Amino acid sequence: MCSCEEPNRGWGRCAPSPMLLLTVLLSAAPLGLLGEEARQVSLEVIPNPAGTPENLLHIRAVGSNSTLHYMWSSLGPLAVLLVATNSPHSTLSVNWSLLLSAEPSGGLVVLPKDSIQFSSALVFTKLFEFDSTNMSDGAAEPPGKPYPPYCLAEFSWNNVTHSLDPATLSATFQGHPIDDPTGAFANGSLAFRVQAFSRSGRPAQPPRLLHTGDTCQLEVVLVGAIPQGNRSLFRLEVATLSQGPDCPSMREQHSIDDEYTPAVFQLDQLLWGSPPSGFVQWRPVAFSQKQGGRESALPCQASPLYPTLAYVVPQSPIVRAFFGSQNNFCAFNLTFGTSIGPGYWDQHYLSWSMLLGVGIPPVDALSPLVLGIMALALGAPGLMLLAGGLFLLLGPKRYSEYQPIN
């Protein structure tokens, strides 16, 4: 565990709100209008010539005139670099001597440099735990009595090569604290499962985020760890590079359709500038069971982004290797669950998923059921008016029996 303290921040809303008809119609637009393309995807764990496995996973997704590079690594805190180029021939170059040195700047390079159109990074820094036993206010901050946080830079991680699965284009970083005096992780782990995609689709397990060839999915799973409190809530801190003096923007997108994630009408997004640019996308829901059903759904509350000027973000060697040492970071927190309802304490299981990609974020089309209900609701009054008008025009006419007086 680490002794750093967490700053107090406000929390964003997760409740759905009404949408304008224009937004509804836009959300029903065919996916083909969003500029998707199929890609040739390869996964490679970059070997260290010294022989020591260092867990640097390179995902390369090649399109007709562009390439996406995802570099995932557990050197330091778990982190990912996203680099998009306008060349189908761009490559990653790794200088291990620089990367593992005290000054790793220049240790990771995507060539040719002038082909880079976008680049940024995410760093998963800390896992916080709170005891919410006596907390009745679900929006309270902090959400309970805090315990010492777990610093992911002080985790021991598995050899990701052993989990590499070319068939599903996935790999898993699984770790536990190096120093675990309470034995909380004796039979538990924190896992980050990464999966790339060659084309659009949707996974079978909730929250069933719509993906394209321009995205990569991350599933975070905490399983088997013994909580320090009776009703522990967990919070994940995520840091990202700021674009200039300002932090990236956070947006909420609402829908009237919950076909793929029942009772969840919201989609949260982190945007690095105006689309098409880089983005992170997730449903504000986590799950306390592996099946991920509605009965195990937990609210996921995201804080606003804030500059990390008040304290030092744990440094990621791959971020410093690519972007240099002088970087400004912004961070946000994701809190899973509340003091009431289902929680991690049910089965000592917690999972949450997100998409990372470039371009226009995927948009769910309205389901046939919702479109049918809308058509019925909007069309029925018009049909009734039409039928009434036809009846008045074509129906039998009655003449008055009144005889005028001359």
PDB file of C-alpha atoms in Angstrom, residues 79-307:
ATOM      1  CA  ALA A  79      -0.336   2.335 -18.380  1.00  0.00           C
ATOM      2  CA  VAL A  80      -1.253   2.476 -22.052  1.00  0.00           C
ATOM      3  CA  LEU A  81      -0.056   4.704 -24.885  1.00  0.00           C
ATOM      4  CA  LEU A  82      -2.328   5.326 -27.858  1.00  0.00           C
ATOM      5  CA  VAL A  83      -0.683   6.560 -31.050  1.00  0.00           C
ATOM      6  CA  ALA A  84      -2.528   7.031 -34.366  1.00  0.00           C
ATOM      7  CA  THR A  85      -0.656   7.556 -37.628  1.00  0.00           C
ATOM      8  CA  ASN A  86      -1.696   8.292 -41.219  1.00  0.00           C
ATOM      9  CA  SER A  87       0.542   5.556 -42.592  1.00  0.00           C
ATOM     10  CA  PRO A  88      -0.150   1.817 -42.870  1.00  0.00           C
ATOM     11  CA  HIS A  89       3.609   1.246 -42.552  1.00  0.00           C
ATOM     12  CA  SER A  90       4.378   3.011 -39.244  1.00  0.00           C
ATOM     13  CA  THR A  91       6.343   0.938 -36.734  1.00  0.00           C
ATOM     14  CA  LEU A  92       7.331   0.949 -33.057  1.00  0.00           C
ATOM     15  CA  SER A  93      10.989   1.189 -32.064  1.00  0.00           C
ATOM     16  CA  VAL A  94      12.062   0.254 -28.509  1.00  0.00           C
ATOM     17  CA  ASN A  95      15.397   1.164 -26.938  1.00  0.00           C
ATOM     18  CA  TRP A  96      15.469  -1.028 -23.830  1.00  0.00           C
ATOM     19  CA  SER A  97      18.601   0.583 -22.394  1.00  0.00           C
ATOM     20  CA  LEU A  98      16.881   3.964 -22.375  1.00  0.00           C
ATOM     21  CA  LEU A  99      13.476   2.609 -21.359  1.00  0.00           C
ATOM     22  CA  LEU A 100      14.835   0.955 -18.205  1.00  0.00           C
ATOM     23  CA  SER A 101      17.105   3.852 -17.260  1.00  0.00           C
ATOM     24  CA  ALA A 102      16.402   6.685 -14.831  1.00  0.00           C
ATOM     25  CA  GLU A 103      15.804   9.018 -17.814  1.00  0.00           C
ATOM     26  CA  PRO A 104      13.792   6.936 -20.312  1.00  0.00           C
ATOM     27  CA  SER A 105      12.935   9.785 -22.712  1.00  0.00           C
ATOM     28  CA  GLY A 106      13.360   8.523 -26.286  1.00  0.00           C
ATOM     29  CA  GLY A 107      13.074   4.868 -25.298  1.00  0.00           C
ATOM     30  CA  LEU A 108       9.832   4.452 -27.279  1.00  0.00           C
ATOM     31  CA  VAL A 109       9.454   5.933 -30.764  1.00  0.00           C
ATOM     32  CA  VAL A 110       6.827   5.470 -33.485  1.00  0.00           C
ATOM     33  CA  LEU A 111       8.341   5.932 -36.954  1.00  0.00           C
ATOM     34  CA  PRO A 112       8.052   7.881 -39.137  1.00  0.00           C
ATOM     35  CA  LYS A 113       7.500  10.641 -36.589  1.00  0.00           C
ATOM     36  CA  ASP A 114       5.789  12.949 -39.070  1.00  0.00           C
ATOM     37  CA  SER A 115       3.036  10.340 -39.613  1.00  0.00           C
ATOM     38  CA  ILE A 116       1.727  10.722 -36.046  1.00  0.00           C
ATOM     39  CA  GLN A 117      -1.715  12.347 -36.018  1.00  0.00           C
ATOM     40  CA  PHE A 118      -2.663  11.799 -32.385  1.00  0.00           C
ATOM     41  CA  SER A 119      -1.046  10.476 -29.216  1.00  0.00           C
ATOM     42  CA  SER A 120      -1.967  10.323 -25.543  1.00  0.00           C
ATOM     43  CA  ALA A 121      -1.800   8.021 -22.533  1.00  0.00           C
ATOM     44  CA  LEU A 122      -3.740   6.629 -19.579  1.00  0.00           C
ATOM     45  CA  VAL A 123      -2.088   5.661 -16.295  1.00  0.00           C
ATOM     46  CA  PHE A 124      -3.928   3.570 -13.701  1.00  0.00           C
ATOM     47  CA  THR A 125      -2.337   4.845 -10.509  1.00  0.00           C
ATOM     48  CA  LYS A 126      -4.190   3.771  -7.342  1.00  0.00           C
ATOM     49  CA  LEU A 127      -6.955   1.556  -6.009  1.00  0.00           C
ATOM     50  CA  PHE A 128      -8.752   3.087  -3.022  1.00  0.00           C
ATOM     51  CA  GLU A 129     -10.922   1.278  -0.501  1.00  0.00           C
ATOM     52  CA  PHE A 130     -13.601   2.740   1.800  1.00  0.00           C
ATOM     53  CA  ASP A 131     -15.744   1.189   4.518  1.00  0.00           C
ATOM     54  CA  SER A 132     -19.310   2.383   3.834  1.00  0.00           C
ATOM     55  CA  THR A 133     -20.943   0.508   6.722  1.00  0.00           C
ATOM     56  CA  ASN A 134     -22.377   3.606   8.439  1.00  0.00           C
ATOM     57  CA  MET A 135     -22.880   5.706   5.308  1.00  0.00           C
ATOM     58  CA  SER A 136     -26.521   6.370   4.401  1.00  0.00           C
ATOM     59  CA  ASP A 137     -25.853   9.095   1.822  1.00  0.00           C
ATOM     60  CA  GLY A 138     -24.824   7.472  -1.470  1.00  0.00           C
ATOM     61  CA  ALA A 139     -23.435  10.812  -2.740  1.00  0.00           C
ATOM     62  CA  ALA A 140     -21.262  11.448   0.332  1.00  0.00           C
ATOM     63  CA  GLU A 141     -17.627  12.339  -0.263  1.00  0.00           C
ATOM     64  CA  PRO A 142     -15.625  10.408   0.725  1.00  0.00           C
ATOM     65  CA  PRO A 143     -18.034   7.468   0.447  1.00  0.00           C
ATOM     66  CA  GLY A 144     -16.858   5.969   3.745  1.00  0.00           C
ATOM     67  CA  LYS A 145     -13.947   5.538   6.098  1.00  0.00           C
ATOM     68  CA  PRO A 146     -10.800   5.434   3.927  1.00  0.00           C
ATOM     69  CA  TYR A 147      -8.209   2.713   4.229  1.00  0.00           C
ATOM     70  CA  PRO A 148      -4.598   3.050   3.001  1.00  0.00           C
ATOM     71  CA  PRO A 149      -4.761   2.922  -0.820  1.00  0.00           C
ATOM     72  CA  TYR A 150      -3.031   0.393  -3.030  1.00  0.00           C
ATOM     73  CA  CYS A 151      -0.454   1.952  -5.384  1.00  0.00           C
ATOM     74  CA  LEU A 152      -0.369   0.043  -8.644  1.00  0.00           C
ATOM     75  CA  ALA A 153       3.271   1.040  -9.136  1.00  0.00           C
ATOM     76  CA  GLU A 154       3.998  -1.273  -6.178  1.00  0.00           C
ATOM     77  CA  PHE A 155       2.297  -4.350  -7.642  1.00  0.00           C
ATOM     78  CA  SER A 156       3.890  -7.555  -8.860  1.00  0.00           C
ATOM     79  CA  TRP A 157       2.496  -8.582 -12.255  1.00  0.00           C
ATOM     80  CA  ASN A 158       2.326 -11.886 -14.111  1.00  0.00           C
ATOM     81  CA  ASN A 159       4.217 -12.531 -17.324  1.00  0.00           C
ATOM     82  CA  VAL A 160       1.681 -11.254 -19.865  1.00  0.00           C
ATOM     83  CA  THR A 161       3.130 -13.585 -22.524  1.00  0.00           C
ATOM     84  CA  HIS A 162       1.430 -16.543 -20.817  1.00  0.00           C
ATOM     85  CA  SER A 163      -2.012 -14.953 -21.245  1.00  0.00           C
ATOM     86  CA  LEU A 164      -1.580 -13.870 -24.866  1.00  0.00           C
ATOM     87  CA  ASP A 165      -4.443 -15.221 -26.993  1.00  0.00           C
ATOM     88  CA  PRO A 166      -4.123 -14.480 -30.734  1.00  0.00           C
ATOM     89  CA  ALA A 167      -7.526 -16.059 -31.422  1.00  0.00           C
ATOM     90  CA  THR A 168      -9.394 -13.464 -29.340  1.00  0.00           C
ATOM     91  CA  LEU A 169      -6.731 -10.739 -29.765  1.00  0.00           C
ATOM     92  CA  SER A 170      -6.483 -10.452 -25.968  1.00  0.00           C
ATOM     93  CA  ALA A 171      -3.995 -10.514 -23.110  1.00  0.00           C
ATOM     94  CA  THR A 172      -4.268 -10.078 -19.323  1.00  0.00           C
ATOM     95  CA  PHE A 173      -2.095  -8.222 -16.827  1.00  0.00           C
ATOM     96  CA  GLN A 174      -2.762  -9.824 -13.436  1.00  0.00           C
ATOM     97  CA  GLY A 175      -1.126  -8.536 -10.261  1.00  0.00           C
ATOM     98  CA  HIS A 176      -1.127  -8.188  -6.495  1.00  0.00           C
ATOM     99  CA  PRO A 177       0.658  -5.879  -4.026  1.00  0.00           C
ATOM    100  CA  ILE A 178       4.329  -6.664  -3.427  1.00  0.00           C
ATOM    101  CA  ASP A 179       3.881  -5.664   0.215  1.00  0.00           C
ATOM    102  CA  ASP A 180       0.657  -7.172   1.591  1.00  0.00           C
ATOM    103  CA  PRO A 181       0.938  -7.193   5.410  1.00  0.00           C
ATOM    104  CA  THR A 182      -2.764  -7.991   5.944  1.00  0.00           C
ATOM    105  CA  GLY A 183      -2.777 -10.826   3.410  1.00  0.00           C
ATOM    106  CA  ALA A 184      -5.758  -9.261   1.631  1.00  0.00           C
ATOM    107  CA  PHE A 185      -4.479 -10.464  -1.764  1.00  0.00           C
ATOM    108  CA  ALA A 186      -3.282 -13.877  -0.595  1.00  0.00           C
ATOM    109  CA  ASN A 187      -5.947 -15.497  -2.803  1.00  0.00           C
ATOM    110  CA  GLY A 188      -6.950 -12.445  -4.808  1.00  0.00           C
ATOM    111  CA  SER A 189      -5.772 -10.357  -7.737  1.00  0.00           C
ATOM    112  CA  LEU A 190      -6.379  -7.216  -9.746  1.00  0.00           C
ATOM    113  CA  ALA A 191      -6.518  -7.966 -13.472  1.00  0.00           C
ATOM    114  CA  PHE A 192      -6.537  -5.774 -16.581  1.00  0.00           C
ATOM    115  CA  ARG A 193      -7.766  -7.729 -19.600  1.00  0.00           C
ATOM    116  CA  VAL A 194      -6.989  -6.025 -22.906  1.00  0.00           C
ATOM    117  CA  GLN A 195      -8.740  -6.952 -26.153  1.00  0.00           C
ATOM    118  CA  ALA A 196      -8.341  -5.516 -29.652  1.00  0.00           C
ATOM    119  CA  PHE A 197     -10.806  -5.754 -32.546  1.00  0.00           C
ATOM    120  CA  SER A 198     -10.441  -5.984 -36.304  1.00  0.00           C
ATOM    121  CA  ARG A 199     -14.003  -4.825 -37.080  1.00  0.00           C
ATOM    122  CA  SER A 200     -17.203  -3.664 -35.458  1.00  0.00           C
ATOM    123  CA  GLY A 201     -19.186  -5.854 -33.096  1.00  0.00           C
ATOM    124  CA  ARG A 202     -20.410  -6.294 -29.565  1.00  0.00           C
ATOM    125  CA  PRO A 203     -19.320  -8.745 -26.824  1.00  0.00           C
ATOM    126  CA  ALA A 204     -21.776 -11.202 -25.290  1.00  0.00           C
ATOM    127  CA  GLN A 205     -21.135 -10.116 -21.700  1.00  0.00           C
ATOM    128  CA  PRO A 206     -22.564  -6.877 -20.235  1.00  0.00           C
ATOM    129  CA  PRO A 207     -22.124  -3.973 -20.583  1.00  0.00           C
ATOM    130  CA  ARG A 208     -21.820  -5.033 -24.262  1.00  0.00           C
ATOM    131  CA  LEU A 209     -20.065  -1.873 -25.463  1.00  0.00           C
ATOM    132  CA  LEU A 210     -20.222  -1.382 -29.220  1.00  0.00           C
ATOM    133  CA  HIS A 211     -16.685  -1.550 -30.633  1.00  0.00           C
ATOM    134  CA  THR A 212     -15.075  -0.921 -34.014  1.00  0.00           C
ATOM    135  CA  GLY A 213     -11.683  -1.602 -35.545  1.00  0.00           C
ATOM    136  CA  ASP A 214     -10.619   1.798 -34.200  1.00  0.00           C
ATOM    137  CA  THR A 215     -11.024   0.742 -30.561  1.00  0.00           C
ATOM    138  CA  CYS A 216      -9.481  -1.464 -27.898  1.00  0.00           C
ATOM    139  CA  GLN A 217     -11.366  -2.711 -24.820  1.00  0.00           C
ATOM    140  CA  LEU A 218     -10.132  -2.901 -21.248  1.00  0.00           C
ATOM    141  CA  GLU A 219     -11.880  -4.941 -18.548  1.00  0.00           C
ATOM    142  CA  VAL A 220     -10.737  -4.319 -14.965  1.00  0.00           C
ATOM    143  CA  VAL A 221     -11.482  -7.210 -12.581  1.00  0.00           C
ATOM    144  CA  LEU A 222     -10.896  -7.319  -8.828  1.00  0.00           C
ATOM    145  CA  VAL A 223     -11.487 -10.834  -7.548  1.00  0.00           C
ATOM    146  CA  GLY A 224     -10.780 -12.787  -4.370  1.00  0.00           C
ATOM    147  CA  ALA A 225      -9.190  -9.950  -2.392  1.00  0.00           C
ATOM    148  CA  ILE A 226     -10.356  -9.804   1.238  1.00  0.00           C
ATOM    149  CA  PRO A 227     -11.893  -6.382   1.917  1.00  0.00           C
ATOM    150  CA  GLN A 228     -10.693  -4.461   4.948  1.00  0.00           C
ATOM    151  CA  GLY A 229     -14.248  -3.400   5.860  1.00  0.00           C
ATOM    152  CA  ASN A 230     -17.602  -5.164   6.076  1.00  0.00           C
ATOM    153  CA  ARG A 231     -19.098  -3.155   3.195  1.00  0.00           C
ATOM    154  CA  SER A 232     -16.078  -1.937   1.266  1.00  0.00           C
ATOM    155  CA  LEU A 233     -16.375   0.310  -1.772  1.00  0.00           C
ATOM    156  CA  PHE A 234     -13.520   0.551  -4.254  1.00  0.00           C
ATOM    157  CA  ARG A 235     -12.343   3.507  -6.302  1.00  0.00           C
ATOM    158  CA  LEU A 236      -9.881   3.524  -9.196  1.00  0.00           C
ATOM    159  CA  GLU A 237      -7.790   6.597  -9.976  1.00  0.00           C
ATOM    160  CA  VAL A 238      -6.923   7.165 -13.635  1.00  0.00           C
ATOM    161  CA  ALA A 239      -4.495   9.833 -14.885  1.00  0.00           C
ATOM    162  CA  THR A 240      -4.110  11.142 -18.420  1.00  0.00           C
ATOM    163  CA  LEU A 241      -1.991  13.697 -20.220  1.00  0.00           C
ATOM    164  CA  SER A 242      -3.555  17.130 -20.427  1.00  0.00           C
ATOM    165  CA  GLN A 243      -3.788  18.729 -23.866  1.00  0.00           C
ATOM    166  CA  GLY A 244      -2.173  22.115 -23.227  1.00  0.00           C
ATOM    167  CA  PRO A 245      -3.237  24.036 -20.104  1.00  0.00           C
ATOM    168  CA  ASP A 246      -6.691  22.431 -19.912  1.00  0.00           C
ATOM    169  CA  CYS A 247      -7.814  18.932 -19.016  1.00  0.00           C
ATOM    170  CA  PRO A 248      -9.623  16.751 -21.570  1.00  0.00           C
ATOM    171  CA  SER A 249     -13.399  17.070 -21.503  1.00  0.00           C
ATOM    172  CA  MET A 250     -15.884  14.663 -19.920  1.00  0.00           C
ATOM    173  CA  ARG A 251     -19.302  14.198 -21.497  1.00  0.00           C
ATOM    174  CA  GLU A 252     -22.471  12.278 -20.759  1.00  0.00           C
ATOM    175  CA  GLN A 253     -24.500  10.887 -23.638  1.00  0.00           C
ATOM    176  CA  HIS A 254     -28.073   9.819 -22.867  1.00  0.00           C
ATOM    177  CA  SER A 255     -30.413   7.469 -24.682  1.00  0.00           C
ATOM    178  CA  ILE A 256     -33.956   6.157 -24.371  1.00  0.00           C
ATOM    179  CA  ASP A 257     -32.792   2.617 -25.243  1.00  0.00           C
ATOM    180  CA  ASP A 258     -31.328   0.151 -22.714  1.00  0.00           C
ATOM    181  CA  GLU A 259     -31.462  -3.002 -24.848  1.00  0.00           C
ATOM    182  CA  TYR A 260     -27.821  -4.005 -24.316  1.00  0.00           C
ATOM    183  CA  THR A 261     -27.376  -2.746 -20.739  1.00  0.00           C
ATOM    184  CA  PRO A 262     -30.744  -2.946 -18.958  1.00  0.00           C
ATOM    185  CA  ALA A 263     -31.653   0.067 -16.772  1.00  0.00           C
ATOM    186  CA  VAL A 264     -28.554   2.012 -17.916  1.00  0.00           C
ATOM    187  CA  PHE A 265     -29.434   4.914 -20.219  1.00  0.00           C
ATOM    188  CA  GLN A 266     -26.121   6.763 -20.106  1.00  0.00           C
ATOM    189  CA  LEU A 267     -22.732   6.564 -21.816  1.00  0.00           C
ATOM    190  CA  ASP A 268     -19.768   8.475 -20.366  1.00  0.00           C
ATOM    191  CA  GLN A 269     -16.915   9.763 -22.524  1.00  0.00           C
ATOM    192  CA  LEU A 270     -13.498  11.322 -22.033  1.00  0.00           C
ATOM    193  CA  LEU A 271     -12.487  13.271 -25.145  1.00  0.00           C
ATOM    194  CA  TRP A 272      -8.971  14.498 -25.984  1.00  0.00           C
ATOM    195  CA  GLY A 273     -10.156  17.390 -28.136  1.00  0.00           C
ATOM    196  CA  SER A 274     -12.871  17.625 -30.775  1.00  0.00           C
ATOM    197  CA  PRO A 275     -13.731  14.437 -32.720  1.00  0.00           C
ATOM    198  CA  PRO A 276     -12.194  12.864 -34.604  1.00  0.00           C
ATOM    199  CA  SER A 277      -9.535  12.568 -31.902  1.00  0.00           C
ATOM    200  CA  GLY A 278      -8.861  10.140 -29.074  1.00  0.00           C
ATOM    201  CA  PHE A 279     -11.548   9.038 -26.631  1.00  0.00           C
ATOM    202  CA  VAL A 280     -12.367   6.776 -23.707  1.00  0.00           C
ATOM    203  CA  GLN A 281     -15.936   5.475 -23.452  1.00  0.00           C
ATOM    204  CA  TRP A 282     -17.773   3.476 -20.779  1.00  0.00           C
ATOM    205  CA  ARG A 283     -21.186   2.747 -19.304  1.00  0.00           C
ATOM    206  CA  PRO A 284     -21.561   4.048 -15.714  1.00  0.00           C
ATOM    207  CA  VAL A 285     -22.065   0.523 -14.394  1.00  0.00           C
ATOM    208  CA  ALA A 286     -19.936  -2.209 -12.830  1.00  0.00           C
ATOM    209  CA  PHE A 287     -20.835  -5.752 -11.789  1.00  0.00           C
ATOM    210  CA  SER A 288     -20.431  -7.752  -8.581  1.00  0.00           C
ATOM    211  CA  GLN A 289     -20.837 -11.132 -10.297  1.00  0.00           C
ATOM    212  CA  LYS A 290     -19.042 -12.696 -13.223  1.00  0.00           C
ATOM    213  CA  GLN A 291     -22.301 -13.230 -15.150  1.00  0.00           C
ATOM    214  CA  GLY A 292     -22.888  -9.463 -15.158  1.00  0.00           C
ATOM    215  CA  GLY A 293     -26.677  -9.511 -14.888  1.00  0.00           C
ATOM    216  CA  ARG A 294     -29.012  -6.720 -13.875  1.00  0.00           C
ATOM    217  CA  GLU A 295     -29.227  -8.045 -10.311  1.00  0.00           C
ATOM    218  CA  SER A 296     -25.458  -7.581  -9.835  1.00  0.00           C
ATOM    219  CA  ALA A 297     -25.180  -4.132 -11.466  1.00  0.00           C
ATOM    220  CA  LEU A 298     -23.454  -1.398  -9.434  1.00  0.00           C
ATOM    221  CA  PRO A 299     -23.479   2.332 -10.216  1.00  0.00           C
ATOM    222  CA  CYS A 300     -20.119   3.683 -11.388  1.00  0.00           C
ATOM    223  CA  GLN A 301     -19.665   7.332 -10.470  1.00  0.00           C
ATOM    224  CA  ALA A 302     -17.006   9.333 -12.314  1.00  0.00           C
ATOM    225  CA  SER A 303     -15.509  12.481 -10.850  1.00  0.00           C
ATOM    226  CA  PRO A 304     -14.716  15.532 -12.983  1.00  0.00           C
ATOM    227  CA  LEU A 305     -11.174  15.699 -14.337  1.00  0.00           C
ATOM    228  CA  TYR A 306      -8.810  17.732 -12.180  1.00  0.00           C
ATOM    229  CA  PRO A 307      -5.156  18.794 -12.609  1.00  0.00           C
TER     230      PRO A 307
END
